[in-house]
PDB file of C-alpha atoms and ligand atoms in Angstrom:
ATOM      1  CA  MET A 205     191.066  50.466  47.153  1.00  0.00           C
ATOM      2  CA  ASP A 206     192.812  47.266  46.049  1.00  0.00           C
ATOM      3  CA  GLU A 207     189.665  45.350  45.111  1.00  0.00           C
ATOM      4  CA  VAL A 208     190.182  41.583  45.067  1.00  0.00           C
ATOM      5  CA  ILE A 209     186.637  40.213  44.750  1.00  0.00           C
ATOM      6  CA  ARG A 210     183.657  41.851  43.069  1.00  0.00           C
ATOM      7  CA  VAL A 211     180.253  40.157  43.059  1.00  0.00           C
ATOM      8  CA  LYS A 212     177.576  41.489  40.706  1.00  0.00           C
ATOM      9  CA  GLY A 213     173.970  40.324  40.859  1.00  0.00           C
ATOM     10  CA  LEU A 214     174.939  36.798  41.898  1.00  0.00           C
ATOM     11  CA  THR A 215     172.011  34.405  41.734  1.00  0.00           C
ATOM     12  CA  LYS A 216     171.927  30.707  42.584  1.00  0.00           C
ATOM     13  CA  LEU A 217     168.941  28.449  42.163  1.00  0.00           C
ATOM     14  CA  PHE A 218     168.563  24.820  43.191  1.00  0.00           C
ATOM     15  CA  GLY A 219     165.519  23.884  41.154  1.00  0.00           C
ATOM     16  CA  LYS A 220     162.786  26.246  42.316  1.00  0.00           C
ATOM     17  CA  LEU A 221     164.718  27.212  45.451  1.00  0.00           C
ATOM     18  CA  ALA A 222     166.361  30.633  45.020  1.00  0.00           C
ATOM     19  CA  VAL A 223     169.208  30.545  47.537  1.00  0.00           C
ATOM     20  CA  LEU A 224     171.093  33.651  46.320  1.00  0.00           C
ATOM     21  CA  ARG A 225     169.107  36.491  44.794  1.00  0.00           C
ATOM     22  CA  GLY A 226     171.130  39.295  43.280  1.00  0.00           C
ATOM     23  CA  ILE A 227     174.091  39.525  45.654  1.00  0.00           C
ATOM     24  CA  ASP A 228     176.348  42.552  45.128  1.00  0.00           C
ATOM     25  CA  CYS A 229     179.521  43.131  47.129  1.00  0.00           C
ATOM     26  CA  ALA A 230     183.163  44.105  46.883  1.00  0.00           C
ATOM     27  CA  ILE A 231     186.009  42.827  49.036  1.00  0.00           C
ATOM     28  CA  ARG A 232     189.329  44.631  49.157  1.00  0.00           C
ATOM     29  CA  ALA A 233     192.787  43.382  50.061  1.00  0.00           C
ATOM     30  CA  THR A 234     193.421  43.339  53.832  1.00  0.00           C
ATOM     31  CA  GLU A 235     189.666  43.376  54.586  1.00  0.00           C
ATOM     32  CA  VAL A 236     188.329  40.619  56.818  1.00  0.00           C
ATOM     33  CA  VAL A 237     184.712  39.893  55.927  1.00  0.00           C
ATOM     34  CA  CYS A 238     182.287  37.711  57.861  1.00  0.00           C
ATOM     35  CA  VAL A 239     179.245  36.101  56.247  1.00  0.00           C
ATOM     36  CA  ILE A 240     176.591  35.541  58.875  1.00  0.00           C
ATOM     37  CA  GLY A 241     173.042  34.216  58.777  1.00  0.00           C
ATOM     38  CA  PRO A 242     170.804  31.368  59.917  1.00  0.00           C
ATOM     39  CA  SER A 243     171.455  27.770  58.942  1.00  0.00           C
ATOM     40  CA  GLY A 244     170.317  27.219  55.361  1.00  0.00           C
ATOM     41  CA  SER A 245     170.441  30.901  54.400  1.00  0.00           C
ATOM     42  CA  GLY A 246     173.094  30.305  51.745  1.00  0.00           C
ATOM     43  CA  LYS A 247     176.461  31.146  53.321  1.00  0.00           C
ATOM     44  CA  SER A 248     178.241  28.036  52.057  1.00  0.00           C
ATOM     45  CA  THR A 249     176.555  28.301  48.660  1.00  0.00           C
ATOM     46  CA  PHE A 250     177.828  31.876  48.393  1.00  0.00           C
ATOM     47  CA  LEU A 251     181.397  30.836  49.223  1.00  0.00           C
ATOM     48  CA  ARG A 252     181.239  27.914  46.781  1.00  0.00           C
ATOM     49  CA  CYS A 253     180.130  30.304  44.046  1.00  0.00           C
ATOM     50  CA  LEU A 254     182.994  32.678  44.894  1.00  0.00           C
ATOM     51  CA  ASN A 255     185.668  30.026  44.406  1.00  0.00           C
ATOM     52  CA  GLY A 256     184.043  28.320  41.438  1.00  0.00           C
ATOM     53  CA  LEU A 257     183.034  25.101  43.203  1.00  0.00           C
ATOM     54  CA  GLU A 258     179.451  25.921  42.282  1.00  0.00           C
ATOM     55  CA  ASP A 259     178.174  27.366  39.009  1.00  0.00           C
ATOM     56  CA  ALA A 260     176.174  30.554  39.291  1.00  0.00           C
ATOM     57  CA  SER A 261     172.636  30.699  37.905  1.00  0.00           C
ATOM     58  CA  GLY A 262     173.113  34.373  37.107  1.00  0.00           C
ATOM     59  CA  GLY A 263     175.339  37.349  37.728  1.00  0.00           C
ATOM     60  CA  GLU A 264     179.094  37.473  37.913  1.00  0.00           C
ATOM     61  CA  VAL A 265     182.014  36.901  40.279  1.00  0.00           C
ATOM     62  CA  LEU A 266     185.280  38.663  39.453  1.00  0.00           C
ATOM     63  CA  VAL A 267     188.588  37.911  41.194  1.00  0.00           C
ATOM     64  CA  HIS A 268     191.241  40.474  40.327  1.00  0.00           C
ATOM     65  CA  GLY A 269     188.930  41.408  37.451  1.00  0.00           C
ATOM     66  CA  VAL A 270     188.770  37.858  36.065  1.00  0.00           C
ATOM     67  CA  SER A 271     185.360  36.183  35.795  1.00  0.00           C
ATOM     68  CA  VAL A 272     185.320  32.949  37.833  1.00  0.00           C
ATOM     69  CA  HIS A 273     182.542  31.324  35.815  1.00  0.00           C
ATOM     70  CA  GLU A 274     183.860  31.969  32.304  1.00  0.00           C
ATOM     71  CA  PRO A 275     184.712  28.596  30.708  1.00  0.00           C
ATOM     72  CA  LYS A 276     188.101  29.875  29.543  1.00  0.00           C
ATOM     73  CA  THR A 277     189.130  30.974  33.064  1.00  0.00           C
ATOM     74  CA  ASP A 278     191.825  28.898  34.780  1.00  0.00           C
ATOM     75  CA  VAL A 279     190.023  28.623  38.124  1.00  0.00           C
ATOM     76  CA  ASP A 280     192.882  26.678  39.734  1.00  0.00           C
ATOM     77  CA  ALA A 281     195.307  29.492  38.951  1.00  0.00           C
ATOM     78  CA  LEU A 282     192.818  32.098  40.181  1.00  0.00           C
ATOM     79  CA  ARG A 283     192.369  30.263  43.497  1.00  0.00           C
TER      80      ARG A 283
HETATM   81  N1  ATP B 568     173.582  20.870  46.136  1.00  0.00           N
HETATM   82  C1  ATP B 568     172.397  21.313  46.598  1.00  0.00           C
HETATM   83  N2  ATP B 568     171.245  20.904  46.047  1.00  0.00           N
HETATM   84  C2  ATP B 568     170.041  21.368  46.485  1.00  0.00           C
HETATM   85  N3  ATP B 568     169.898  22.245  47.499  1.00  0.00           N
HETATM   86  C3  ATP B 568     171.029  22.679  48.107  1.00  0.00           C
HETATM   87  C4  ATP B 568     172.324  22.250  47.700  1.00  0.00           C
HETATM   88  N4  ATP B 568     173.256  22.866  48.473  1.00  0.00           N
HETATM   89  C5  ATP B 568     172.561  23.640  49.324  1.00  0.00           C
HETATM   90  N5  ATP B 568     171.227  23.520  49.111  1.00  0.00           N
HETATM   91  C6  ATP B 568     170.167  24.248  49.823  1.00  0.00           C
HETATM   92  O1  ATP B 568     170.478  25.647  49.738  1.00  0.00           O
HETATM   93  C7  ATP B 568     170.153  26.307  50.951  1.00  0.00           C
HETATM   94  C8  ATP B 568     171.383  27.008  51.480  1.00  0.00           C
HETATM   95  O2  ATP B 568     172.316  26.024  51.917  1.00  0.00           O
HETATM   96  P1  ATP B 568     173.743  26.401  52.476  1.00  0.00           P
HETATM   97  O3  ATP B 568     174.448  25.126  52.761  1.00  0.00           O
HETATM   98  O4  ATP B 568     174.407  27.359  51.531  1.00  0.00           O
HETATM   99  O5  ATP B 568     173.377  27.186  53.822  1.00  0.00           O
HETATM  100  P2  ATP B 568     174.345  27.676  54.997  1.00  0.00           P
HETATM  101  O6  ATP B 568     173.966  29.106  55.263  1.00  0.00           O
HETATM  102  O7  ATP B 568     175.768  27.396  54.654  1.00  0.00           O
HETATM  103  O8  ATP B 568     173.859  26.765  56.216  1.00  0.00           O
HETATM  104  P3  ATP B 568     174.699  26.259  57.514  1.00  0.00           P
HETATM  105  O9  ATP B 568     174.766  27.428  58.472  1.00  0.00           O
HETATM  106  O10 ATP B 568     173.849  25.148  58.073  1.00  0.00           O
HETATM  107  O11 ATP B 568     176.050  25.793  57.058  1.00  0.00           O
HETATM  108  C9  ATP B 568     169.556  25.231  51.883  1.00  0.00           C
HETATM  109  O12 ATP B 568     168.150  25.279  51.737  1.00  0.00           O
HETATM  110  C10 ATP B 568     170.125  23.936  51.319  1.00  0.00           C
HETATM  111  O13 ATP B 568     169.267  22.854  51.572  1.00  0.00           O
HETATM  112 MG1   MG B 569     177.273  26.242  55.599  1.00  0.00          MG
END
């Protein structure tokens, strides 16, 4: 139950294109998780949102309980 990543209602828009629409998931330590889907379905966008390379349009990504997209968060340290 050692939760490392928690995603809550993650949304990402590029203009009118909604690539991620309300993603919820939890990833625990030692779990190996695969993200699968057709080309252009948003896999890379999802991963970029998880590590803070991309801003989220809505929702929240927590790593060890720390919000990745909060301005005060030290994303380098979190990575
Ligand atoms: N910076 C961006 N600006 C505008 N649209 C983008 C941007 N990055 C990605 N997209 C669009 O978002 C959608 C998802 O792209 P993404 O690269 O996340 O898909 P993917 O699942 O990783 O695809 P692939 O399997 O080809 O790697 C696509 O329609 C893509 O054109
Ligand atoms: Mg990709």
